[in-house]
Coordinates of C-alpha atoms and ligand atoms in Angstrom, one line a residue:
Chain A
X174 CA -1.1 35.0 -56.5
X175 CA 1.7 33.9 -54.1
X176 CA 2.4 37.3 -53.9
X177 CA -0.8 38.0 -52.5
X178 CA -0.7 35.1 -50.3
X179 CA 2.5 36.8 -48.6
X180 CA 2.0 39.7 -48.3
X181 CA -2.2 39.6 -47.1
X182 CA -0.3 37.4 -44.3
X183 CA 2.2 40.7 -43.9
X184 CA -1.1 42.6 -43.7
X185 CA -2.4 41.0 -40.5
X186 CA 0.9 40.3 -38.9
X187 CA 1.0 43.8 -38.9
X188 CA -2.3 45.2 -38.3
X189 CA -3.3 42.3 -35.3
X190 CA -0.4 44.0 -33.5
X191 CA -1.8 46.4 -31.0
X192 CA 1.1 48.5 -30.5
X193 CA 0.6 49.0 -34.5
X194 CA -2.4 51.2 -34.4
X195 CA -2.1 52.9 -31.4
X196 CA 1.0 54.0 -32.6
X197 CA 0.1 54.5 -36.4
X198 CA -2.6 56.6 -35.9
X199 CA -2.9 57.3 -32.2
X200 CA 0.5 59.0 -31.9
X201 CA -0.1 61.5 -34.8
X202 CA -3.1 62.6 -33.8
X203 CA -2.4 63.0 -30.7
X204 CA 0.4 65.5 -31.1
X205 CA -2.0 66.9 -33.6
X206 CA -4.0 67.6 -31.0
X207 CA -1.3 68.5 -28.9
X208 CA 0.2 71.3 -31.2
X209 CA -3.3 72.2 -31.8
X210 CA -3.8 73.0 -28.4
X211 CA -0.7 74.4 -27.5
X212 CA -1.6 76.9 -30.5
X213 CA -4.5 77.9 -29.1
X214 CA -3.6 79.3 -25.6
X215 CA -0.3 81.0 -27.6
X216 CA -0.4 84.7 -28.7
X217 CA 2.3 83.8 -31.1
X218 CA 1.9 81.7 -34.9
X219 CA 3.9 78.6 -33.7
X220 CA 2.0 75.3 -35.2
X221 CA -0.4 76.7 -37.8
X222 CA -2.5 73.5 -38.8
X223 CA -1.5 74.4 -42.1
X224 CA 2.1 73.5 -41.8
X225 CA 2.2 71.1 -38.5
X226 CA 0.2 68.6 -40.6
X227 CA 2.2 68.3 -43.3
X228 CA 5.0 68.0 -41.1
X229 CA 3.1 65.2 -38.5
X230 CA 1.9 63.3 -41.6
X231 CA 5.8 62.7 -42.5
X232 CA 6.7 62.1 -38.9
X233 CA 3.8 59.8 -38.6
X234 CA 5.4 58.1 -41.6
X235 CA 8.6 57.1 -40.1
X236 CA 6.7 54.4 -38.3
X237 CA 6.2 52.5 -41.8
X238 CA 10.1 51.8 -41.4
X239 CA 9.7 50.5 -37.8
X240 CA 6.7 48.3 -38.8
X241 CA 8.3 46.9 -41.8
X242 CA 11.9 46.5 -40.2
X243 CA 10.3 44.4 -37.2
X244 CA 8.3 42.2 -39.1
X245 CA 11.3 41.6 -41.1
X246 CA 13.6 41.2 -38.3
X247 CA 11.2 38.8 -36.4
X248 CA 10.8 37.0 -39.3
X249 CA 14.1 36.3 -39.7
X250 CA 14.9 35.2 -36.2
X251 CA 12.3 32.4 -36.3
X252 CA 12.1 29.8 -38.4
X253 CA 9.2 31.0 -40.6
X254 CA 10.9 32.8 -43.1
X255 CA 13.4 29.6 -43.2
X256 CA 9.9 27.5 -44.1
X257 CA 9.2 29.6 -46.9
X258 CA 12.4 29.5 -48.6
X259 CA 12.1 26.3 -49.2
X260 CA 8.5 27.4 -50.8
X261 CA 8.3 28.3 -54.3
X262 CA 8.2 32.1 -53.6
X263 CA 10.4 34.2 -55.2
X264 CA 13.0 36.7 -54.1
X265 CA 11.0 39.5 -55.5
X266 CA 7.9 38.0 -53.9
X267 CA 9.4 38.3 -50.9
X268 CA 10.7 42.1 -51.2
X269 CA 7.4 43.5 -52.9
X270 CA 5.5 40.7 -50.0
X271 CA 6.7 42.9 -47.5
X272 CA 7.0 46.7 -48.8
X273 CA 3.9 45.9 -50.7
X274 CA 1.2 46.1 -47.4
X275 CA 2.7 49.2 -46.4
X276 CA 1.7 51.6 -48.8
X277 CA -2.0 51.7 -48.0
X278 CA -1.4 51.7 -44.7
X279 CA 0.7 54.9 -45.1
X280 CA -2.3 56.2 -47.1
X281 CA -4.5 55.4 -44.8
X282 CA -2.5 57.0 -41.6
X283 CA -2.3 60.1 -43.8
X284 CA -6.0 60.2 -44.3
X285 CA -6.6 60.1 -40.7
X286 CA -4.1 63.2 -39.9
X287 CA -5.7 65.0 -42.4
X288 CA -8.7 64.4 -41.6
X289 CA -8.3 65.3 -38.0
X290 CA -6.6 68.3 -39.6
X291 CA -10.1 69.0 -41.4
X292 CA -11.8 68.8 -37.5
X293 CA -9.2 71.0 -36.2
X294 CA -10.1 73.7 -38.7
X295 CA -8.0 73.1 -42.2
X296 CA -9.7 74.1 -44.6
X297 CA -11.3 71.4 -47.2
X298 CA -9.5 72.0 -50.6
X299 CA -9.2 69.4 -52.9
X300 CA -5.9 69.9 -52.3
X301 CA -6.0 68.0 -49.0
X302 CA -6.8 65.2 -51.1
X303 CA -3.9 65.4 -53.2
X304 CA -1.6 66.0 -50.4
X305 CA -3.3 62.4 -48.8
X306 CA -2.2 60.7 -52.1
X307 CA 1.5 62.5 -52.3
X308 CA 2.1 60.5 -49.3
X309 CA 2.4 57.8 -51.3
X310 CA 5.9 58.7 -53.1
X311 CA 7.1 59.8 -49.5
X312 CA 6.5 56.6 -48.0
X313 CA 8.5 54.5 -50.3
X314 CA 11.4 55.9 -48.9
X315 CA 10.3 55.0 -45.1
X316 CA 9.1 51.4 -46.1
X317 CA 12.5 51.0 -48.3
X318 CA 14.4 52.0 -45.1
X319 CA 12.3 49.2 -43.5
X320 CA 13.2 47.0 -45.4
X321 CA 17.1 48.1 -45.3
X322 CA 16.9 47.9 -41.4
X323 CA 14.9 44.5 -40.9
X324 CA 17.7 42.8 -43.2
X325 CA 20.5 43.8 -41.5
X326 CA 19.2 44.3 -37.6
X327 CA 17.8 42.2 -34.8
X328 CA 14.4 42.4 -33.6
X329 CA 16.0 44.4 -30.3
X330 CA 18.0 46.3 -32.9
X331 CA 15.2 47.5 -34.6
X332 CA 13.4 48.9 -31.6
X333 CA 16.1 50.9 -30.4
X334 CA 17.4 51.8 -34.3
X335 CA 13.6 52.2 -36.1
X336 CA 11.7 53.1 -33.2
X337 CA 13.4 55.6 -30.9
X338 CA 16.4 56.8 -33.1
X339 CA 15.2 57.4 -36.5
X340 CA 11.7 58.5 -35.6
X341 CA 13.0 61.0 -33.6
X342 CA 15.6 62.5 -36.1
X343 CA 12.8 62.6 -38.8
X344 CA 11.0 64.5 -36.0
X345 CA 14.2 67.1 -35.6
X346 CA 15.4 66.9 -39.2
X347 CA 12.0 67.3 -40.8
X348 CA 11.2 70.5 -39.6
X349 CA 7.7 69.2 -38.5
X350 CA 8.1 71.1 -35.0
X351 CA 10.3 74.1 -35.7
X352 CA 11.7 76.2 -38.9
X353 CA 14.7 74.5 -39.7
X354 CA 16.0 78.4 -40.8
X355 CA 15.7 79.5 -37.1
X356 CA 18.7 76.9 -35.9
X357 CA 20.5 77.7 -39.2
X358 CA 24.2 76.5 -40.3
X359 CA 25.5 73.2 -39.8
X360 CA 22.1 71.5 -38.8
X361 CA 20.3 73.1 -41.5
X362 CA 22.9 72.4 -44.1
X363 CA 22.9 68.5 -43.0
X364 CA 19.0 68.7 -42.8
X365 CA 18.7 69.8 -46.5
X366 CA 20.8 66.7 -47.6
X367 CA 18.4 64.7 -46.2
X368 CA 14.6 63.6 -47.4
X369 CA 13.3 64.5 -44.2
X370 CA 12.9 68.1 -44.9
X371 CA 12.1 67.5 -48.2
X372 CA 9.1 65.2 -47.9
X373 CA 7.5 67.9 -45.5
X374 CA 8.4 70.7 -48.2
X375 CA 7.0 68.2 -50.5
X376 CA 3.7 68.2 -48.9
X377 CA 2.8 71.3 -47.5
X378 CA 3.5 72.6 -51.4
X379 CA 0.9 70.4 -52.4
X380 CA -1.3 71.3 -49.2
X381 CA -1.1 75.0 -50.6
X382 CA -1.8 73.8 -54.2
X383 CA 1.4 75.2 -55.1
X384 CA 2.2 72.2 -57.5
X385 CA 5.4 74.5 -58.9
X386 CA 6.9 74.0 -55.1
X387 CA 7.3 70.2 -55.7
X388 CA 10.4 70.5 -56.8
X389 CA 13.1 69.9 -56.7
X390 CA 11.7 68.7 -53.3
X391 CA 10.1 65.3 -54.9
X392 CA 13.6 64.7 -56.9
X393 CA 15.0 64.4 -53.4
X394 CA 12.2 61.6 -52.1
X395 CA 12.9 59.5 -55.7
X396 CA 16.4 59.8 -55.2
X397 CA 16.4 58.5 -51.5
X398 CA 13.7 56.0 -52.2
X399 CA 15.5 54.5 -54.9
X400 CA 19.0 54.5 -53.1
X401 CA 17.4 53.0 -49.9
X402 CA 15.3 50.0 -52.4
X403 CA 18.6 49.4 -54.0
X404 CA 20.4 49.3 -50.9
X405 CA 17.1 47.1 -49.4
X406 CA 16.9 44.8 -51.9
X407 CA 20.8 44.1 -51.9
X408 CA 20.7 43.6 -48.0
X409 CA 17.5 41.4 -48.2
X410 CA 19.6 38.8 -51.0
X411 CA 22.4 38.7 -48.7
X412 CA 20.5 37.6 -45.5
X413 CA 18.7 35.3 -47.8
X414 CA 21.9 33.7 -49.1
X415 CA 23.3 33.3 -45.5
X416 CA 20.2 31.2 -44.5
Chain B
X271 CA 15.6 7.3 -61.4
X272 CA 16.5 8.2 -57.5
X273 CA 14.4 10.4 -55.6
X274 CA 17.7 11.4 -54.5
X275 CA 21.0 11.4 -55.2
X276 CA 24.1 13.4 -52.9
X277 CA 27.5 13.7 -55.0
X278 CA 30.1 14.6 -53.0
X279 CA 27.6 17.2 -51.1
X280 CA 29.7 19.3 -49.0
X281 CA 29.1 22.0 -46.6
X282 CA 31.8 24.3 -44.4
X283 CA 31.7 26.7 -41.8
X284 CA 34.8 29.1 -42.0
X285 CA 36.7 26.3 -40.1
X286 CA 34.3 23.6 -39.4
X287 CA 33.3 20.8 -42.3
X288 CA 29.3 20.5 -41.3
X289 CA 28.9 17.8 -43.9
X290 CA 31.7 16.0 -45.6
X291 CA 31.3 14.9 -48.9
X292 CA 28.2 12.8 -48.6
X293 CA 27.5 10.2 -51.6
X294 CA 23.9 8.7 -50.6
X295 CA 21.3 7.8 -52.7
X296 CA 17.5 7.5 -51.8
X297 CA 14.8 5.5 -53.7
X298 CA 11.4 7.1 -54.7
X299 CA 8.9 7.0 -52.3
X300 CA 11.7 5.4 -49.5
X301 CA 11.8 7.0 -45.6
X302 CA 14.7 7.5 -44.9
X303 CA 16.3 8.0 -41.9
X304 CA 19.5 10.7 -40.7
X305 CA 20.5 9.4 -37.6
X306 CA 23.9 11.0 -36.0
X307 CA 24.3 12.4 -32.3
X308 CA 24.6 16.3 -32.0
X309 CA 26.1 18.4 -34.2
X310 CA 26.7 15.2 -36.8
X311 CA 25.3 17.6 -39.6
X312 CA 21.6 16.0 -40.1
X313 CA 19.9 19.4 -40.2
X314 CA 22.4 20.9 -42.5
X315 CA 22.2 17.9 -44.8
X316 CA 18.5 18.8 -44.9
X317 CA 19.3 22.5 -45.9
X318 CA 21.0 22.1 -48.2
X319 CA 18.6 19.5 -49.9
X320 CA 15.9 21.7 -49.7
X321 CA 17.8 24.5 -51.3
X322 CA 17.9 26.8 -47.8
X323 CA 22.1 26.8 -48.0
X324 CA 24.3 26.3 -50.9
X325 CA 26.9 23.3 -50.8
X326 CA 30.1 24.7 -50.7
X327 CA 31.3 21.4 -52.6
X328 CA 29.6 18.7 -54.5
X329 CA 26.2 18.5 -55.5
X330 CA 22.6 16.8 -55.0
X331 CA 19.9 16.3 -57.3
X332 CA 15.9 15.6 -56.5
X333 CA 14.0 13.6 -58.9
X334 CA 17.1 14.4 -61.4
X335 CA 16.6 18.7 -61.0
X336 CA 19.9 20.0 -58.9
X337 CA 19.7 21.4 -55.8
X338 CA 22.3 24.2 -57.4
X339 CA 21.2 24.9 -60.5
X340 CA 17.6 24.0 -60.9
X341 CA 16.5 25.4 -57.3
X342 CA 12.6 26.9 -58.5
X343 CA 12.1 23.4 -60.0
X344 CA 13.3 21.8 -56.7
X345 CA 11.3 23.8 -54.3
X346 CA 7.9 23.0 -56.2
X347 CA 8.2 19.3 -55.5
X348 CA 9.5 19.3 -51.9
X349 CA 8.1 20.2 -48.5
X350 CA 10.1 20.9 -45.4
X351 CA 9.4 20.5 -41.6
X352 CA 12.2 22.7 -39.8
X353 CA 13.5 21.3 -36.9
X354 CA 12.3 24.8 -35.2
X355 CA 8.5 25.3 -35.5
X356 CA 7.9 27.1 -38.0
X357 CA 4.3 29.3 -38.3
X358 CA 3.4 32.8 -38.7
X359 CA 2.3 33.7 -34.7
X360 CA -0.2 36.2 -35.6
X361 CA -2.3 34.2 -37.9
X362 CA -5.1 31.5 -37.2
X363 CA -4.0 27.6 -37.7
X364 CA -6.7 27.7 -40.5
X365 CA -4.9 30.7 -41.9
X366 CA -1.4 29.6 -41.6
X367 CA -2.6 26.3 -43.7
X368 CA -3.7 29.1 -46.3
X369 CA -1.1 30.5 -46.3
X370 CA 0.9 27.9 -47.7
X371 CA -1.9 27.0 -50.1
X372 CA -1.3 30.2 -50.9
X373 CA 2.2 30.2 -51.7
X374 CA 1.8 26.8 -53.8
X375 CA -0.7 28.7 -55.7
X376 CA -3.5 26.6 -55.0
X377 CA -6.8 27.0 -56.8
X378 CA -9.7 27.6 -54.0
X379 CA -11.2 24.2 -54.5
X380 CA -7.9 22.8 -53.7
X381 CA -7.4 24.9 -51.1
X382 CA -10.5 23.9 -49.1
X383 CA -10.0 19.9 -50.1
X384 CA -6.5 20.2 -48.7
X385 CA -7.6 22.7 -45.6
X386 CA -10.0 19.8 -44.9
X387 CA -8.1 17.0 -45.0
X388 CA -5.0 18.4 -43.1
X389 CA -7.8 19.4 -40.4
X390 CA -9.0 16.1 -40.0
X391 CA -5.3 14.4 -40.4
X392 CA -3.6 16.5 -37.6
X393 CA -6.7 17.0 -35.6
X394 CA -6.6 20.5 -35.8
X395 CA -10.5 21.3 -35.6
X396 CA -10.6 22.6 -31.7
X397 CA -7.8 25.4 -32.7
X398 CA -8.6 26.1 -36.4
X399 CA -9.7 29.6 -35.2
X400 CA -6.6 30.3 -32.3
X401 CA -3.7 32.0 -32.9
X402 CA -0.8 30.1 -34.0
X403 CA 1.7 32.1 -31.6
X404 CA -0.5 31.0 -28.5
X405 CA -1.0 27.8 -28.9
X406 CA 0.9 25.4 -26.7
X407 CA 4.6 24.1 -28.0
X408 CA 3.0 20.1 -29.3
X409 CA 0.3 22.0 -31.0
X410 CA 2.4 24.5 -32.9
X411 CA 4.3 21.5 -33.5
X412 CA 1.4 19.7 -35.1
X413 CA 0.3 22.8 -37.2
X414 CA 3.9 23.2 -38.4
X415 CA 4.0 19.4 -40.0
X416 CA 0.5 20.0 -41.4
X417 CA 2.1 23.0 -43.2
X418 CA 5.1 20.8 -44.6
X419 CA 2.3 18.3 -46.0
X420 CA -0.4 20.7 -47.2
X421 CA 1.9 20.9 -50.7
X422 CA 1.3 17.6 -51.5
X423 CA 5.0 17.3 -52.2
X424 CA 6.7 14.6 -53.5
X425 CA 9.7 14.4 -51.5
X426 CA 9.0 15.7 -48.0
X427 CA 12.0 16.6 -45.3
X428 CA 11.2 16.1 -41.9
X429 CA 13.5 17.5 -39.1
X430 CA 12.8 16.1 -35.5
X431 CA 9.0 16.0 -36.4
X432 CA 8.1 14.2 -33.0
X433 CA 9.8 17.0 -31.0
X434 CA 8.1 18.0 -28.3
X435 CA 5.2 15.8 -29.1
X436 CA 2.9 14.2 -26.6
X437 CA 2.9 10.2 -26.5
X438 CA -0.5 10.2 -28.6
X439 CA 0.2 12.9 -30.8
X440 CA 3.6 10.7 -31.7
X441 CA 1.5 8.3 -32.7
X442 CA -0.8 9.6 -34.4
X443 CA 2.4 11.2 -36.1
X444 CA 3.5 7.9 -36.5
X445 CA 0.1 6.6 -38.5
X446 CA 0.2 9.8 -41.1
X447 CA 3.9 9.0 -42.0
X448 CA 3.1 5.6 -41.9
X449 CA 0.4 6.5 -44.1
X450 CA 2.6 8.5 -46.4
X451 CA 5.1 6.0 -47.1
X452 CA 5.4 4.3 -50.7
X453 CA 3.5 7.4 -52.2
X454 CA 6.2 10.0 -50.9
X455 CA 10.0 10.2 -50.3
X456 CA 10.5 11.0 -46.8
X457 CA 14.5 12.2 -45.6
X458 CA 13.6 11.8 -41.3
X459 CA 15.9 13.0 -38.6
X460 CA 14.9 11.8 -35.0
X461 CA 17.0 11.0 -31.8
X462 CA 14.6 8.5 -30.6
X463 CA 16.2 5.5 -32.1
X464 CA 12.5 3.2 -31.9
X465 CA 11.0 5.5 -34.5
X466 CA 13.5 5.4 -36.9
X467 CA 13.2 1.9 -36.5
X468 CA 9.7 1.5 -36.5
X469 CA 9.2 3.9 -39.4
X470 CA 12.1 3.6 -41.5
X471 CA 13.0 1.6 -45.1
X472 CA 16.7 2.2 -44.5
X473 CA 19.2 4.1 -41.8
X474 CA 22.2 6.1 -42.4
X475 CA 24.1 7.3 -39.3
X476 CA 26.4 10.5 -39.6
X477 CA 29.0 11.7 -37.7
X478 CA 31.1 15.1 -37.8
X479 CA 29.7 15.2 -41.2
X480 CA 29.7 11.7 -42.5
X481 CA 28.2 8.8 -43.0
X482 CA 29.5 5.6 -40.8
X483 CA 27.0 3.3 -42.0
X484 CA 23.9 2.8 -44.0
X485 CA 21.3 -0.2 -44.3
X486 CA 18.3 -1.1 -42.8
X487 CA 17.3 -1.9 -38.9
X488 CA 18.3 -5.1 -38.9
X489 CA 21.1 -5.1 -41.1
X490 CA 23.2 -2.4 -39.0
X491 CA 22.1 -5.0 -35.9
X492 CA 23.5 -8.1 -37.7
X493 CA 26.7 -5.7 -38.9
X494 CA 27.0 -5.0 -35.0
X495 CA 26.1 -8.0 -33.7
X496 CA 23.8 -6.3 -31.2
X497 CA 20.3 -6.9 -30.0
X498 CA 18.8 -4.1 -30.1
X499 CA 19.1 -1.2 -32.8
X500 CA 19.5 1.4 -30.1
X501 CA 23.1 -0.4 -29.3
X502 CA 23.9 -0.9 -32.8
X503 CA 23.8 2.9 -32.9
X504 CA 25.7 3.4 -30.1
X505 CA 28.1 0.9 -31.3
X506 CA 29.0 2.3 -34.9
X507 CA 28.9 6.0 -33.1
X508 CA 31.3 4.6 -30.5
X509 CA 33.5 2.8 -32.8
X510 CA 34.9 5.7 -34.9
X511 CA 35.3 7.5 -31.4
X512 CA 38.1 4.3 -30.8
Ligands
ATP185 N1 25.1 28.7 -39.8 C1 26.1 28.0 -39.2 N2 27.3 28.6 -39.0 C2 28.4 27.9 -38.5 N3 28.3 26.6 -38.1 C3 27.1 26.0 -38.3 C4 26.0 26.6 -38.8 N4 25.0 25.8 -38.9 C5 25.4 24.6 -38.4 N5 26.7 24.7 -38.0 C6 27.6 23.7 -37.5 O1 27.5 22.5 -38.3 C7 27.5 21.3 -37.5 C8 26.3 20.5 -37.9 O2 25.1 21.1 -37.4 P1 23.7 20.5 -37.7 O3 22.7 21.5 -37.3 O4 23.6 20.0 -39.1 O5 23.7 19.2 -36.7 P2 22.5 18.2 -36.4 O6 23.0 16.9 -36.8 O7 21.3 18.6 -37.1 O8 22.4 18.3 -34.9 P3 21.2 18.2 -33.9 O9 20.9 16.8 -33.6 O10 21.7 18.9 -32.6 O11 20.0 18.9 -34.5 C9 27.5 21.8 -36.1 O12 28.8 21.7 -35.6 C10 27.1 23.2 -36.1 O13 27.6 23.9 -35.1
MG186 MG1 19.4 19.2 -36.4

């Protein structure tokens, strides 16, 4: 119950922002529409819907880290947070309190690429819908890294860290835009060490109902989300402590 | 039993002592005051009381439960006004009271009893609906005690409530502590020397730390031999400087 009390207040904080939808959902639809365009007047395959939405979905994702890590960061730096550790909350209340929201709110920006996806001429599989509900394990990794980042960063911090910075290397690194096989060595190499590319492997198996193609793709997204919770939740006690 | 006892309650800062092994003992349902000019550690006494930073020395204990060791107990019987305003920006007034129902785990008839009277206490009718975050500085201020009180705690910290309050909001301030007193333990920090007068049972005044004298009003006038309580401060303040 105080749980729920945090973390619906985490809900609106979030979604009364403007810059929070327009971003969320506006941004990835747009390039969807973008690509979609481009595609059209090109003689070339160079964004089939099939594989830029799996690939926009993810990148549309990396904005979960940039919501969670401001509100986090702004929380910090005003005397709110300060309030409600003097509160009976918990320390876990406060972690799930914040990564909690995020998750349906992931879900929900990935229904809205798909489904513009859908308009745009995917075809409706059920395997759209399962590729809307995979989503789910890639975004703990984003909202972990949220987490991570608000702990440790300044508001100011976080725009220039979580907004401009990592969204564009999950942009580069993802392969959303271009074949990661077409720049090859060194890039490549460092991309495949990274969840990025994964989480887009990850979904556009699962878009082609090719369940066998999850892994070891999904192994990758545990693996990162857990490291970055760990690592989150250690950061989070810290700044707590230093109150 | 005390409503609160300091042992010895230390706090440093790398190289600075912010509070110096502080022995002070509060009766149940006593106001308190911290007095002390800037810096004199009032707010960080107040942290660490309500279990925001650890002591680094020493150790204090609320209705018997330690500040150290027994923190979840302590934090269900206290309430804190920070000496910064503290509310969520992008919620209503009505639901940054809620909220912190909410967070006490109030059932829904107590939350509506509680949002109700805290309305009517503070005033907060006109603005239940606005926005915390635009509200003007003395009404954020307002909202921000009603939160502290909404727990119904039984020991209740308040940091340079009057802040930034306008001359009829300090008073009607004024009535709800006045209000309070007897029924809840109050710890007040204020650098307008006639409300501490006014409101308080007893004094203590600090100073890089410590705690140069402790009594009531008229007892730290008669130890000074001053008129007026705001000279008596001055003058035990003063004196250590010498
Ligand atoms: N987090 C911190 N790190 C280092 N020093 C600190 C910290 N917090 C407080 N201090 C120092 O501890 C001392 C006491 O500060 P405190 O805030 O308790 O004073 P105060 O009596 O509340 O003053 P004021 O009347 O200005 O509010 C000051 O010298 C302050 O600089
Ligand atoms: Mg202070």
């Amino acid at each position: 119950m105080k749980l729920l009390a945090f973390s619906g207040r985490n809900v609106k904080e979030i979604l009364r922002d403007p810059l929070t939808a327009a971003f969320s959902l506006g941004f990835p639809v747009i390039l969807l529409l973008l690509m979609s365009a481009i595609q059209a007047n090109v003689p070339v395959s160079l964004f089939e819907i099939a594989t830029l939405t799996p690939g926009i979905t993810v990148f549309g994702l990396s904005f979960m880290t940039l919501f969670s890590a401001t509100l986090i960061a702004k929380d910090r730096e005003t005397a709110l947070l300060q309030r409600l550790y003097t509160t009976p909350l918990t320390a876990a209340d406060f972690i799930f309190g914040y990564a909690l929201p995020l998750l349906p709110i992931s879900v929900a920006q990935g229904a809205v690429c798909y489904l513009v996806a859908l308009l745009l001429g995917l075809p409706a599989t059920v395997t759209v819908v399962y590729a809307v509900l995979f989503v789910l394990p890639v975004s703990l990794f984003f909202i972990a890294l949220g987490l991570l980042f608000g702990s440790i960063l300044s508001t100011k911090q976080v725009g220039g860290i979580c907004g401009a910075l990592l969204t564009t290397l999950t942009a580069w690194l993802s392969g959303a835009w271009f074949d990661l096989s077409l720049i090859g060595g060194a890039f490549q190499k460092i991309a495949n060490l990274l969840p990025y590319v994964h989480a887009v492997a990850l979904e556009k198996a699962v878009l082609a109902g090719n369940f066998a193609g999850i892994f070891p793709h999904i192994w990758w997204i545990m693996g990162y989300a857990a490291a970055a919770f760990a690592a989150a939740v250690l950061l989070f006690l810290r700044q707590m402590r230093r109150q | 039993m005390e409503a609160i006892k300091t042992v010895g309650l230390t706090k440093k800062y790398k190289n600075l002592t912010a509070v110096d092994g502080l022995d002070l003992s509060v009766e149940r349902g006593e106001l308190f005051s911290l007095l002390g000019v800037n810096g004199a550690g009032k707010t960080t006494t107040i942290k660490m009381l309500s279990c925001l930073t650890k002591p680094t020395g020493g150790d204090a204990f609320l209705l018997g439960r330690s500040i150290a060791r027994d923190a979840a107990e302590v934090k269900n019987i206290i309430g804190v006004s920070p000496q910064e305003t503290a509310v969520a920006p992008g919620l209503t007034v009505k639901e940054n009271l809620t909220l912190m129902c909410g967070v006490h785990g109030f059932s829904r008839e107590k939350r509506q009893r509680k949002l109700e009277e805290l309305t009517e206490r503070f005033d907060l009718t006109e603005v239940l609906g606005r926005k915390a975050g635009k509200l003007s500085g003395g009404w954020q201020r307002r909202l921000s005690i009603a939160m502290a009180l909404i727990s119904e705690p039984e020991i209740l910290f308040l940091d340079e409530p009057t802040l930034g309050l306008d001359v009829l909001a300090r008073s009607d301030l004024w009535d709800i502590i006045r209000s309070m007193k007897g029924r809840i333990t109050m710890i007040l920090t204020t650098h307008y020397m006639e409300e501490a007068e006014a409101l308080s049972d007893r004094i203590g005044i600090m100073k890089d730390g410590r705690l140069l004298a402790l009594g009531t009003a008229e007892s730290l006038k008669t130890q000074t031999g001053t008129e007026k309580f705001e000279e008596a401060f001055v003058a035990i303040v003063k004196g250590e400087r010498q």
